[in-house]
Coordinates of C-alpha atoms and ligand atoms in Angstrom, one line a residue:
X52 CA -21.0 -6.5 -0.6
X53 CA -21.6 -8.8 -3.4
X54 CA -18.6 -10.9 -4.1
X55 CA -16.8 -12.1 -6.5
X56 CA -15.2 -15.7 -6.2
X57 CA -12.1 -15.0 -5.4
X58 CA -12.8 -13.2 -2.2
X59 CA -15.5 -16.2 -1.3
X60 CA -12.8 -18.4 -0.9
X61 CA -10.3 -15.8 0.4
X62 CA -12.7 -15.3 3.0
X63 CA -13.6 -19.3 3.7
X64 CA -9.5 -19.9 4.2
X65 CA -9.4 -16.6 6.4
X66 CA -6.8 -17.1 9.1
X67 CA -5.5 -13.0 9.8
X68 CA -4.7 -10.1 8.4
X69 CA -6.6 -7.2 6.5
X70 CA -8.6 -7.8 3.2
X71 CA -8.3 -4.8 1.7
X72 CA -6.3 -4.9 -2.0
X73 CA -2.8 -4.2 -0.9
X74 CA -3.4 -5.2 1.9
X75 CA -1.1 -8.3 3.7
X76 CA -3.7 -11.6 4.4
X77 CA -2.7 -15.2 5.9
X78 CA -4.7 -18.0 4.3
X79 CA -5.3 -21.5 4.7
X80 CA -3.9 -24.2 2.4
X81 CA -5.6 -27.3 1.2
X82 CA -3.4 -28.6 -1.4
X83 CA 0.0 -28.2 -2.5
X84 CA 1.8 -29.3 -5.7
X85 CA 5.5 -29.5 -6.1
X86 CA 7.7 -30.9 -9.2
X87 CA 11.1 -32.7 -9.3
X88 CA 12.8 -29.2 -10.8
X89 CA 11.4 -27.2 -7.9
X90 CA 10.7 -30.5 -5.1
X91 CA 13.6 -31.2 -3.9
X92 CA 14.2 -27.6 -2.1
X93 CA 11.0 -27.2 -1.2
X94 CA 11.1 -31.3 0.5
X95 CA 15.1 -30.3 2.2
X96 CA 13.4 -27.5 3.9
X97 CA 10.0 -29.8 5.6
X98 CA 12.8 -32.1 6.5
X99 CA 14.4 -29.8 8.5
X100 CA 11.0 -28.3 10.1
X101 CA 11.1 -32.3 12.1
X102 CA 6.8 -32.3 11.2
X103 CA 6.5 -36.1 10.8
X104 CA 3.7 -36.0 7.8
X105 CA 2.0 -33.1 6.1
X106 CA -0.6 -31.0 7.7
X107 CA -2.4 -30.2 4.1
X108 CA -5.7 -32.1 3.0
X109 CA -3.6 -33.5 -0.4
X110 CA 0.0 -33.3 -0.9
X111 CA 1.0 -33.8 -4.1
X112 CA 4.6 -34.5 -5.3
X113 CA 5.1 -34.5 -9.6
X114 CA 7.7 -36.0 -11.8
X115 CA 7.8 -34.6 -15.1
X116 CA 10.1 -31.8 -15.6
X117 CA 13.8 -33.2 -16.3
X118 CA 12.6 -37.1 -17.2
X119 CA 16.0 -37.9 -19.0
X120 CA 18.0 -40.6 -17.2
X121 CA 21.6 -39.3 -19.4
X122 CA 23.4 -40.2 -16.4
X123 CA 22.6 -40.8 -12.1
X124 CA 21.3 -37.1 -10.8
X125 CA 17.9 -37.1 -12.3
X126 CA 16.9 -40.8 -10.9
X127 CA 18.5 -40.3 -7.9
X128 CA 16.6 -37.3 -7.4
X129 CA 13.4 -38.8 -8.4
X130 CA 14.1 -41.7 -5.7
X131 CA 14.3 -38.8 -3.5
X132 CA 11.4 -37.7 -4.0
X133 CA 9.4 -41.3 -4.0
X134 CA 11.0 -41.7 -0.8
X135 CA 10.0 -38.0 0.6
X136 CA 6.2 -39.0 -0.1
X137 CA 5.8 -41.9 1.7
X138 CA 7.7 -40.8 4.5
X139 CA 5.8 -37.5 5.1
X140 CA 2.3 -38.9 3.3
X141 CA 2.2 -37.3 -0.2
X142 CA 1.2 -38.4 -3.5
X143 CA 3.2 -39.1 -5.5
X144 CA 3.0 -38.9 -9.1
X145 CA 5.4 -40.7 -11.8
X146 CA 7.6 -39.9 -14.1
X147 CA 5.0 -40.4 -17.0
X148 CA 2.0 -39.7 -15.7
X149 CA 1.8 -36.2 -17.1
X150 CA 2.3 -32.6 -16.8
X151 CA 2.0 -31.4 -12.8
X152 CA -1.0 -28.7 -13.5
X153 CA -2.7 -31.0 -15.7
X154 CA -2.7 -34.0 -13.9
X155 CA -3.7 -31.6 -11.1
X156 CA -6.8 -30.5 -12.5
X157 CA -7.8 -33.8 -13.7
X158 CA -7.0 -36.2 -11.0
X159 CA -7.0 -34.1 -7.5
X160 CA -8.4 -30.6 -8.0
X161 CA -11.4 -29.2 -6.0
X162 CA -13.6 -26.2 -6.9
X163 CA -13.0 -23.7 -3.9
X164 CA -10.4 -25.2 -2.1
X165 CA -6.8 -23.6 -2.5
X166 CA -4.0 -24.8 -3.6
X167 CA -0.3 -23.9 -3.7
X168 CA 2.3 -25.1 -6.0
X169 CA 6.3 -24.6 -6.3
X170 CA 5.4 -23.9 -10.0
X171 CA 4.7 -20.2 -11.3
X172 CA 1.6 -21.9 -13.5
X173 CA 0.1 -23.4 -10.7
X174 CA -2.3 -20.9 -11.8
X175 CA -4.1 -23.2 -14.0
X176 CA -6.3 -24.6 -11.1
X177 CA -8.1 -21.5 -11.8
X178 CA -9.9 -23.7 -14.6
X179 CA -12.0 -25.4 -12.2
X180 CA -12.2 -22.9 -9.8
X181 CA -9.6 -23.5 -7.5
X182 CA -7.5 -20.6 -5.7
X183 CA -4.5 -21.7 -7.2
X184 CA -0.9 -19.5 -6.5
X185 CA 2.5 -20.3 -7.6
X186 CA 5.0 -19.7 -5.0
X187 CA 8.4 -20.4 -3.9
X188 CA 9.4 -24.5 -2.2
X189 CA 10.3 -22.6 0.8
X190 CA 6.1 -20.8 0.9
X191 CA 5.4 -24.3 -0.2
X192 CA 7.4 -26.5 2.6
X193 CA 5.6 -24.3 5.0
X194 CA 2.6 -24.9 3.9
X195 CA 3.0 -28.5 4.1
X196 CA 3.5 -28.0 8.1
X197 CA 0.5 -26.2 8.6
X198 CA 1.6 -22.8 8.4
X199 CA -0.1 -20.5 6.1
X200 CA 0.1 -18.4 3.3
X201 CA 0.8 -14.7 3.2
X202 CA -0.4 -13.0 0.4
X203 CA -1.0 -9.2 -0.2
X204 CA -4.9 -9.3 -0.8
X205 CA -5.0 -8.7 -4.7
X206 CA -7.0 -6.3 -7.1
X207 CA -9.8 -9.0 -8.4
X208 CA -10.6 -7.8 -12.2
X209 CA -13.5 -9.7 -13.6
X210 CA -12.0 -10.6 -17.8
X211 CA -15.8 -10.4 -19.3
X212 CA -16.0 -12.8 -22.1
X213 CA -18.2 -11.9 -25.0
X214 CA -19.6 -14.0 -27.8
X215 CA -18.1 -16.9 -29.1
X216 CA -14.8 -18.2 -30.8
X217 CA -14.5 -18.6 -34.5
X218 CA -12.7 -21.6 -36.3
X219 CA -8.9 -21.2 -36.3
X220 CA -9.0 -19.0 -33.4
X221 CA -8.7 -20.8 -29.7
X222 CA -8.2 -20.0 -26.2
X223 CA -4.8 -19.3 -26.5
X224 CA -5.3 -16.3 -28.3
X225 CA -7.8 -14.7 -25.7
X226 CA -4.8 -14.8 -23.4
X227 CA -2.2 -13.7 -26.3
X228 CA -4.6 -10.6 -26.7
X229 CA -4.8 -10.0 -22.8
X230 CA -1.6 -10.2 -22.7
X231 CA -1.4 -7.7 -25.7
X232 CA -3.5 -5.8 -23.8
X233 CA -2.0 -5.1 -20.4
X234 CA 1.9 -6.8 -20.9
X235 CA 3.8 -8.9 -18.7
X236 CA 3.7 -6.4 -15.8
X237 CA 0.0 -5.4 -16.2
X238 CA -1.3 -8.4 -13.5
X239 CA 1.1 -7.5 -10.5
X240 CA -1.4 -7.7 -7.5
X241 CA -4.3 -9.1 -9.7
X242 CA -6.9 -12.0 -9.8
X243 CA -8.3 -12.2 -13.3
X244 CA -11.2 -13.7 -12.9
X245 CA -13.3 -15.0 -15.9
X246 CA -17.1 -14.5 -16.5
X247 CA -19.6 -13.9 -19.3
X248 CA -21.4 -15.9 -21.7
X249 CA -18.1 -16.3 -23.8
X250 CA -17.4 -19.0 -21.6
X251 CA -19.8 -21.1 -23.0
X252 CA -17.5 -22.2 -26.0
X253 CA -14.3 -22.8 -23.5
X254 CA -14.1 -26.6 -22.2
X255 CA -12.2 -26.9 -18.9
X256 CA -9.0 -27.3 -20.4
X257 CA -9.2 -24.3 -22.7
X258 CA -9.9 -22.5 -19.4
X259 CA -6.2 -24.0 -18.5
X260 CA -4.7 -22.5 -21.3
X261 CA -5.7 -19.0 -20.5
X262 CA -5.3 -19.6 -16.5
X263 CA -2.3 -20.9 -17.3
X264 CA -0.8 -17.7 -18.8
X265 CA -2.0 -15.3 -16.5
X266 CA 0.9 -16.1 -14.8
X267 CA 2.7 -14.4 -17.9
X268 CA 1.4 -10.9 -16.4
X269 CA 2.4 -11.6 -13.3
X270 CA -0.8 -12.1 -11.7
X271 CA -1.6 -13.4 -8.3
X272 CA -3.7 -16.1 -10.3
X273 CA -6.9 -16.3 -12.6
X274 CA -9.9 -17.7 -11.9
X275 CA -13.1 -19.2 -13.7
X276 CA -16.8 -20.2 -12.1
X277 CA -17.0 -23.9 -11.4
X278 CA -20.0 -24.2 -13.4
X279 CA -21.9 -26.9 -15.7
X280 CA -18.6 -27.3 -18.2
X281 CA -16.6 -27.9 -14.7
X282 CA -19.8 -30.3 -13.6
X283 CA -19.1 -32.5 -16.9
X284 CA -15.6 -32.1 -16.3
X285 CA -16.0 -33.9 -13.0
X286 CA -18.6 -36.4 -13.9
X287 CA -15.9 -38.0 -16.9
X288 CA -13.4 -37.7 -14.7
X289 CA -15.3 -39.9 -12.4
X290 CA -15.0 -37.9 -9.5
X291 CA -18.4 -36.1 -9.4
X292 CA -18.8 -35.9 -5.6
X293 CA -15.9 -33.4 -5.9
X294 CA -17.5 -31.0 -7.7
X295 CA -19.1 -28.3 -6.0
X296 CA -20.5 -25.1 -7.6
X297 CA -18.7 -21.6 -7.5
X298 CA -20.0 -18.0 -9.1
X299 CA -19.7 -14.8 -8.1
X300 CA -22.1 -12.9 -6.8
X301 CA -24.4 -11.1 -9.0
X302 CA -23.7 -7.7 -9.6
X303 CA -20.3 -8.7 -7.2
X304 CA -17.7 -6.1 -6.6
X305 CA -14.8 -5.8 -9.1
X306 CA -11.7 -3.3 -8.6
X307 CA -11.7 -3.2 -12.7
X308 CA -13.5 -4.7 -15.5
X309 CA -12.0 -6.1 -19.2
X310 CA -13.9 -6.9 -22.0
X311 CA -13.0 -9.0 -24.6
X312 CA -15.3 -10.1 -28.0
X313 CA -14.3 -13.0 -29.0
X314 CA -16.1 -13.0 -32.1
X315 CA -12.9 -10.5 -33.2
X316 CA -9.9 -12.2 -32.4
X317 CA -7.7 -13.5 -34.8
X318 CA -4.9 -16.1 -34.4
X319 CA -2.3 -14.7 -32.6
X320 CA 1.5 -14.9 -31.7
X321 CA 3.7 -14.2 -29.6
X322 CA 7.1 -12.6 -31.2
X323 CA 10.4 -13.2 -29.4
X324 CA 11.9 -12.4 -26.1
X325 CA 8.7 -11.6 -24.2
X326 CA 5.1 -13.5 -24.0
X327 CA 3.6 -9.6 -24.5
X328 CA 5.2 -9.1 -27.7
X329 CA 2.2 -10.3 -29.0
X330 CA 0.8 -9.5 -32.9
X331 CA -1.6 -10.9 -35.3
X332 CA -0.3 -14.2 -37.4
X333 CA -1.5 -12.0 -40.2
X334 CA 1.1 -9.5 -39.5
X335 CA 3.8 -11.6 -40.1
X336 CA 5.9 -11.7 -43.3
X337 CA 7.1 -14.7 -43.9
X338 CA 9.1 -16.0 -41.3
X339 CA 10.2 -19.2 -41.5
X340 CA 10.5 -22.1 -39.1
X341 CA 13.0 -24.5 -37.6
X342 CA 11.3 -26.5 -34.7
X343 CA 7.6 -26.5 -34.0
X344 CA 6.5 -27.6 -30.7
X345 CA 2.9 -28.8 -29.9
X346 CA 2.8 -29.5 -25.4
X347 CA 3.6 -27.8 -22.3
X348 CA 0.9 -27.5 -19.4
X349 CA -0.3 -24.7 -21.1
X350 CA -1.4 -26.8 -24.8
X351 CA -1.1 -30.3 -24.4
X352 CA -5.1 -31.3 -24.3
X353 CA -7.3 -33.9 -26.1
X354 CA -8.3 -31.3 -28.4
X355 CA -5.1 -29.3 -28.6
X356 CA -4.3 -32.5 -30.6
X357 CA -7.2 -33.1 -32.5
X358 CA -7.5 -29.8 -34.3
X359 CA -3.4 -30.6 -35.0
X360 CA -4.3 -33.9 -36.6
X361 CA -7.5 -32.0 -38.4
X362 CA -5.5 -29.7 -39.7
X363 CA -2.4 -31.9 -41.1
X364 CA -4.1 -35.2 -42.1
X365 CA -2.9 -36.8 -45.0
X366 CA -0.1 -34.1 -45.1
X367 CA 3.6 -34.2 -44.3
X368 CA 5.4 -31.6 -41.9
X369 CA 7.4 -29.3 -44.4
X370 CA 11.1 -30.9 -45.1
X371 CA 12.8 -27.9 -43.0
X372 CA 10.8 -28.3 -39.9
X373 CA 11.2 -30.7 -36.7
X374 CA 7.8 -30.9 -35.3
X375 CA 7.5 -32.5 -31.5
X376 CA 4.3 -33.3 -29.3
X377 CA 4.1 -34.2 -25.7
X378 CA 0.6 -34.6 -24.8
X379 CA 0.1 -33.0 -20.9
X380 CA -1.2 -36.1 -19.0
X381 CA -1.1 -40.0 -19.7
X382 CA -5.0 -39.7 -19.7
X383 CA -4.8 -37.6 -22.5
X384 CA -2.8 -39.7 -24.4
X385 CA -4.2 -42.8 -23.9
X386 CA -7.3 -41.4 -25.1
X387 CA -5.2 -39.8 -28.0
X388 CA -3.8 -43.2 -29.0
X389 CA -6.8 -44.9 -28.1
X390 CA -9.0 -42.4 -30.8
X391 CA -5.8 -42.9 -33.6
X392 CA -5.0 -38.9 -33.4
X393 CA -1.6 -40.1 -32.2
X394 CA -1.5 -42.1 -35.1
X395 CA -3.0 -39.7 -38.1
X396 CA 0.2 -37.2 -36.5
X397 CA 2.7 -39.8 -36.6
X398 CA 1.8 -40.2 -40.1
X399 CA 2.4 -36.4 -40.9
X400 CA 5.7 -37.0 -39.5
X401 CA 5.3 -35.3 -35.9
X402 CA 7.8 -36.8 -33.2
X403 CA 6.3 -38.4 -30.3
X404 CA 7.8 -37.4 -27.0
X405 CA 6.7 -38.5 -23.1
X406 CA 4.1 -37.0 -20.9
X407 CA 6.1 -34.2 -19.8
X408 CA 7.8 -30.4 -19.6
X409 CA 10.9 -31.5 -22.1
X410 CA 11.0 -28.7 -24.4
X411 CA 9.2 -26.0 -22.7
X412 CA 11.8 -25.5 -20.3
X413 CA 14.7 -26.4 -23.1
X414 CA 15.3 -30.1 -21.5
X415 CA 15.7 -31.8 -24.9
X416 CA 14.8 -30.3 -28.5
X417 CA 16.4 -27.2 -28.0
X418 CA 17.0 -25.4 -31.6
X419 CA 19.2 -25.1 -33.7
X420 CA 21.5 -22.3 -33.8
X421 CA 20.5 -18.9 -34.5
X422 CA 17.0 -21.4 -35.3
X423 CA 13.1 -20.3 -35.0
X424 CA 11.1 -22.5 -32.9
X425 CA 7.1 -21.8 -32.4
X426 CA 5.8 -23.4 -29.9
X427 CA 2.5 -24.0 -27.9
X428 CA 4.1 -23.6 -24.4
X429 CA 4.1 -20.4 -22.3
X430 CA 7.3 -19.1 -22.2
X431 CA 9.2 -17.5 -25.1
X432 CA 12.8 -15.9 -23.0
X433 CA 15.6 -15.8 -24.4
X434 CA 17.5 -19.0 -23.6
X435 CA 13.9 -20.7 -22.7
X436 CA 14.2 -23.5 -25.3
X437 CA 18.1 -24.7 -24.4
X438 CA 19.6 -22.4 -27.5
X439 CA 20.4 -18.9 -26.3
X440 CA 20.6 -17.3 -29.7
X441 CA 17.4 -18.7 -31.2
X442 CA 13.7 -17.4 -31.2
X443 CA 11.0 -18.5 -29.7
X444 CA 7.5 -18.1 -31.1
X445 CA 4.0 -18.8 -29.1
X446 CA 0.9 -19.9 -31.0
X447 CA -2.0 -21.8 -30.3
X448 CA -2.3 -25.8 -31.7
X449 CA -3.9 -24.9 -34.6
X450 CA -1.1 -22.1 -35.8
X451 CA 1.7 -24.7 -34.9
X452 CA 0.1 -26.9 -36.9
X453 CA -0.4 -25.3 -39.9
X454 CA 3.4 -23.4 -39.5
X455 CA 4.6 -27.4 -39.3
X456 CA 3.3 -27.6 -42.7
X457 CA 4.0 -25.0 -44.5
X458 CA 7.3 -24.2 -42.9
X459 CA 6.3 -20.6 -42.5
X460 CA 4.2 -18.6 -39.3
X461 CA 1.2 -19.8 -40.8
X462 CA -2.5 -18.4 -40.1
X463 CA -4.4 -22.3 -40.4
X464 CA -7.5 -21.0 -41.8
X465 CA -4.8 -20.4 -44.9
X466 CA -4.6 -24.2 -45.0
X467 CA -8.1 -25.5 -43.5
X468 CA -11.7 -24.3 -43.9
X469 CA -11.8 -23.0 -40.7
X470 CA -15.6 -24.4 -40.0
X471 CA -13.5 -27.9 -39.6
X472 CA -12.2 -26.9 -36.5
X473 CA -15.9 -25.2 -34.8
X474 CA -17.3 -27.3 -31.6
X475 CA -14.3 -30.0 -31.5
X476 CA -15.3 -33.2 -29.6
X477 CA -13.9 -34.0 -26.3
X478 CA -13.3 -37.5 -26.0
X479 CA -16.3 -40.2 -25.9
X480 CA -15.3 -41.2 -22.9
X481 CA -12.2 -40.7 -20.5
X482 CA -9.7 -43.5 -19.3
X483 CA -9.7 -43.4 -15.9
X484 CA -6.2 -45.1 -14.2
X485 CA -4.4 -43.6 -11.5
X486 CA -1.8 -46.8 -10.9
X487 CA 0.9 -44.1 -12.1
X488 CA -0.2 -42.1 -8.6
X489 CA 1.5 -43.7 -5.6
X490 CA -1.2 -43.3 -2.6
X491 CA 0.2 -42.1 0.6
X492 CA 0.7 -44.8 3.3
X493 CA -0.7 -44.8 6.9
X494 CA 2.5 -45.5 8.9
X495 CA 5.8 -44.3 7.9
X496 CA 8.1 -44.6 10.9
X497 CA 10.9 -47.1 9.4
X498 CA 10.6 -45.6 6.2
X499 CA 14.7 -44.4 5.0
X500 CA 14.8 -40.8 3.1
X501 CA 17.3 -41.9 -0.4
X502 CA 19.4 -39.5 -0.7
X503 CA 22.3 -40.0 -3.5
X504 CA 24.9 -37.9 -3.8
X505 CA 23.4 -35.5 -6.2
X506 CA 21.3 -34.3 -2.7
X507 CA 23.1 -32.3 -1.2
X508 CA 21.8 -30.3 1.8
X509 CA 20.1 -27.1 1.3
X510 CA 22.3 -23.8 2.5
X511 CA 20.8 -21.4 5.1
X512 CA 21.9 -17.9 5.3
X513 CA 23.3 -16.0 8.7
X514 CA 21.0 -13.7 10.3
X515 CA 21.6 -9.7 8.7
X516 CA 24.1 -7.5 9.8
X517 CA 24.0 -4.4 11.2
X518 CA 26.1 -2.7 8.8
X519 CA 26.4 -4.1 5.1
X520 CA 29.5 -3.4 3.1
X521 CA 29.3 -4.9 -0.3
X522 CA 30.6 -4.4 -4.3
X523 CA 27.9 -4.3 -7.4
X524 CA 28.3 -7.8 -8.3
X525 CA 26.1 -6.9 -11.8
X526 CA 24.0 -4.1 -13.1
X527 CA 20.9 -5.3 -15.2
X528 CA 18.3 -4.3 -17.8
X529 CA 14.7 -4.7 -17.5
X530 CA 13.1 -7.9 -17.5
X531 CA 15.5 -10.1 -16.1
X532 CA 13.7 -13.4 -15.6
X533 CA 14.8 -16.3 -13.7
X534 CA 15.6 -18.2 -16.5
X535 CA 18.4 -15.2 -16.9
X536 CA 19.1 -16.1 -13.5
X537 CA 19.4 -19.7 -13.7
X538 CA 19.4 -21.2 -17.3
X539 CA 16.7 -23.2 -17.9
X540 CA 17.8 -26.0 -19.2
X541 CA 18.7 -29.7 -18.5
X542 CA 21.8 -28.9 -17.1
X543 CA 20.7 -26.8 -14.7
X544 CA 17.8 -28.8 -14.0
X545 CA 19.7 -31.8 -13.7
X546 CA 21.7 -29.9 -10.7
X547 CA 18.6 -28.6 -8.6
X548 CA 19.6 -30.4 -5.9
X549 CA 22.6 -29.0 -5.4
X550 CA 23.3 -25.7 -4.8
X551 CA 26.9 -25.3 -4.8
X552 CA 26.6 -26.9 -8.3
X553 CA 24.0 -25.1 -9.3
X554 CA 25.8 -21.5 -8.1
X555 CA 28.9 -21.8 -10.4
X556 CA 25.9 -21.5 -13.6
X557 CA 24.6 -18.6 -12.0
X558 CA 23.6 -16.1 -14.8
X559 CA 25.9 -17.7 -16.6
X560 CA 24.4 -17.2 -19.9
X561 CA 23.7 -13.4 -19.8
X562 CA 26.6 -12.3 -17.6
X563 CA 29.5 -15.1 -17.5
X564 CA 31.8 -13.3 -14.9
X565 CA 29.5 -13.1 -12.4
X566 CA 30.6 -16.4 -10.6
X567 CA 34.1 -15.2 -10.2
X568 CA 33.2 -11.9 -9.2
X569 CA 30.9 -13.2 -6.7
X570 CA 33.7 -15.0 -5.4
X571 CA 36.0 -12.3 -5.1
X572 CA 34.0 -10.2 -3.7
X573 CA 32.3 -12.4 -0.9
X574 CA 29.6 -10.2 0.1
X575 CA 28.3 -8.4 -3.0
X576 CA 24.6 -6.4 -4.4
X577 CA 22.7 -6.8 -7.6
X578 CA 21.6 -4.0 -9.5
X579 CA 18.4 -4.5 -11.3
X580 CA 15.7 -3.1 -13.5
X581 CA 11.8 -3.2 -14.4
X582 CA 10.2 -6.4 -13.1
X583 CA 13.3 -8.1 -11.6
X584 CA 13.0 -12.1 -11.6
X585 CA 10.0 -12.5 -13.5
X586 CA 9.2 -15.7 -14.7
X587 CA 9.7 -18.9 -13.2
X588 CA 9.3 -20.1 -9.3
X589 CA 12.8 -21.1 -9.5
X590 CA 13.6 -21.2 -5.8
X591 CA 17.4 -21.5 -6.9
X592 CA 17.5 -17.7 -8.5
X593 CA 17.3 -16.8 -5.1
X594 CA 19.2 -19.3 -2.9
X595 CA 22.1 -19.4 -5.6
X596 CA 22.5 -15.7 -5.4
X597 CA 22.3 -16.0 -1.4
X598 CA 25.1 -19.0 -1.4
X599 CA 27.4 -16.7 -3.5
X600 CA 27.2 -14.1 -0.7
X601 CA 24.7 -11.4 -2.4
X602 CA 23.1 -9.4 0.7
X603 CA 20.5 -7.3 -1.5
X604 CA 18.8 -7.1 -4.5
X605 CA 18.2 -3.2 -5.4
X606 CA 15.5 -2.9 -8.9
X607 CA 13.3 -0.7 -10.3
X608 CA 10.7 -3.1 -9.6
X609 CA 10.4 -6.5 -8.7
X610 CA 8.1 -9.7 -9.5
X611 CA 6.0 -11.1 -6.4
X612 CA 7.5 -14.7 -6.2
X613 CA 11.1 -13.6 -6.7
X614 CA 10.5 -11.2 -4.3
X615 CA 9.0 -13.6 -2.1
X616 CA 12.2 -16.1 -2.5
X617 CA 14.4 -14.0 -1.7
X618 CA 12.8 -13.1 1.6
X619 CA 12.7 -16.8 2.4
X620 CA 16.1 -16.7 2.3
X621 CA 17.6 -13.6 3.8
X622 CA 18.3 -11.6 0.4
X623 CA 17.2 -7.7 1.1
X624 CA 14.4 -6.7 -1.6
X625 CA 15.1 -3.2 -2.4
X626 CA 13.1 -0.6 -4.6
X627 CA 15.0 2.6 -6.3
X628 CA 13.0 5.3 -4.1
X629 CA 14.0 7.0 -7.8
X630 CA 15.0 5.6 -10.6
X631 CA 17.6 8.3 -11.4
X632 CA 19.6 6.5 -8.9
X633 CA 19.8 3.2 -11.3
X634 CA 21.3 5.6 -14.1
X635 CA 24.4 6.9 -11.6
X636 CA 25.7 3.1 -10.1
X637 CA 28.3 0.9 -11.6
X638 CA 29.0 -2.9 -11.1
X639 CA 32.4 -2.4 -8.9
X640 CA 30.8 0.2 -7.2
X641 CA 30.7 -0.6 -3.1
X642 CA 27.7 0.4 -1.6
X643 CA 27.7 1.0 2.5
X644 CA 24.4 0.8 4.4
X645 CA 24.5 1.9 8.3
X646 CA 22.1 0.6 10.8
X647 CA 20.8 -1.7 8.3
X648 CA 18.4 -3.5 10.9
X649 CA 17.1 -0.2 12.2
X650 CA 16.7 1.1 8.7
X651 CA 14.7 -1.7 7.1
X652 CA 12.5 -2.1 9.8
X653 CA 11.8 1.6 9.0
X654 CA 10.8 0.5 5.4
X655 CA 13.3 3.0 3.8
X656 CA 17.2 2.4 3.6
X657 CA 19.4 5.2 2.6
X658 CA 22.4 4.0 1.0
X659 CA 26.0 5.3 0.7
X660 CA 27.5 4.6 -2.9
X661 CA 31.1 4.7 -1.6
X662 CA 33.0 4.5 -5.1
X663 CA 31.2 7.6 -6.2
X664 CA 30.8 9.2 -2.6
X665 CA 26.5 9.6 -3.0
X666 CA 23.9 8.7 -1.4
X667 CA 20.3 7.2 -2.5
X668 CA 17.1 6.1 -1.2
X669 CA 15.4 2.4 -1.1
X670 CA 12.0 1.4 -0.3
X671 CA 11.0 -1.5 1.5
X672 CA 8.2 -3.2 -0.1
X673 CA 7.6 -5.5 2.4
X674 CA 5.3 -6.2 5.7
X675 CA 6.6 -6.5 8.9
X676 CA 6.5 -9.6 9.3
X677 CA 8.8 -10.1 6.0
X678 CA 11.4 -7.9 7.6
X679 CA 11.9 -9.7 10.3
X680 CA 12.2 -13.2 8.2
X681 CA 15.3 -11.0 6.5
X682 CA 16.6 -10.0 9.9
X683 CA 17.0 -13.5 10.8
X684 CA 18.3 -15.1 8.0
X685 CA 15.1 -16.2 6.1
X686 CA 12.2 -18.1 6.9
X687 CA 14.3 -21.5 7.7
X688 CA 16.0 -19.9 10.2
X689 CA 12.9 -18.1 11.4
X690 CA 10.9 -20.7 12.0
X691 CA 13.9 -22.5 14.2
X692 CA 14.4 -19.9 16.3
X693 CA 11.1 -19.8 17.4
Ligands
F3S1511 FE1 6.6 -27.8 -17.3 FE2 6.7 -25.2 -19.0 FE3 4.5 -25.9 -17.5 S1 8.0 -25.9 -17.4 S2 5.1 -27.2 -15.9 S3 5.1 -27.4 -19.0 S4 5.6 -23.9 -18.2

């Protein structure tokens, strides 16, 4: 069989399993990344394994999400991460060095390698031909311990790009077009492999934008060839020795093909509150905007800001708009400073934030009450920006800059000659400076872990019981995100290492009574609709409910990473065999599962709704290995019992 890039990398890293789409396969992980929000839980898990040093080729701990030192908590956590890196042989990318995915591309990534990151946008690494997969912290801890990653062998879809982008239309519009076509569930179980002559007009950062937002389709990952464009990127980064060519074989086998003609694309925007709610900018009528943000791991490259500066040059941000910008990495920031781009944007009224995630995840720059914010980031779920009743739109830097000027969502071609936005030059010379990366050290015996009062032990679940009797603590509709479960905010991220405190805000924004009901019921079950748990890889969205006594989540369908997180923490993810059963269940109902351990091993679980005196069937969409993890009480307990 002629092979796709994905298949080649999986074969190179194969450990066990069946390389048939949909079947479980175990692969070796070369690199890991974590960040300060998900990292502390990953390292708390890693510490319990008693392994003296990480076993991966490269593991990098990034501090990029919550950089606000408004009290002791964030700096406590950052010092914990720094001491962990020193003790266990990791690289540490310090606060201010940039967003994990961008820095990993620039300074660490290697084509053809595997990367596992405790962040759902880890697929950004696909821009340079890495097989880059997002996971929960526990899976990353296990990879650092040398354990394989278990994934379902993906369906591999070729996305054939034809033509060339026109001025004012950019990589963001390609991925918004993908979202428009296939939706937030359309990538489940799939890898999108981009090829075609249209790649010629896409830089590594453009490809990163596309690979990054593949996560919004639920894809396992996305990947691009490691071609001459990637080669040049490595040369600029003074890492030519790390470059490896990677292409699919001629006539490679794919499970499906999507074609996009770049010539026909228009500037697009994802409307609130889902990234697939995509329309052309030209279809919107007079959407007045209060806030614009250009930044995040999706769109914060050098050329993104050059384009914004061209659009804004000698003009001023609209009186009613607050414009913030945050370059994706210190390298990008330094080059923008050197080349006078930042001063142009500042002259137009932009407010410069530090290189980090910040507003993307509700850490600063929250919109006004009921406000409208247009962002270049990747998620527009309700509350994602830190204000629950705000409306978030997602668009390209060009649309963002034009909108900042007019105060209305604006097609950039209406404010600048589109020719001026074509063939934007990459920086003439890259600034290479890794002095904000702390390298691993050889001996680590006497290194003390710094554990401030904000670092609490990770709770571990009990083994599964034969009889589960639990009450329905909440019933939700479709597309519940991990942001709904644990709201993205400065408050949450400061509590990231303190599950008892986090549990008090679980579902707080959409169901304020959740915490007290869960405490009252002691053992409970959550009911969800379609695509339950989509969005961030946030493991806290599984750990906190587990800590509150949630024994199972029963949904119509479930997002991959969240399902894995539930398994890793011993919470049973079940799917309704017949969606009609969903309709009959109400909050407060008492559900009863007899012979739970024997039933789960058969991959079907029959449940009695004692309140309604009816039975319904559920499906266990898990491998035998995953079932045993749940029975043990989660992955940590399973490993400890071995
Ligand atoms: Fe950070 Fe937002 Fe990306 S939180 S990693 S910039 S999705």
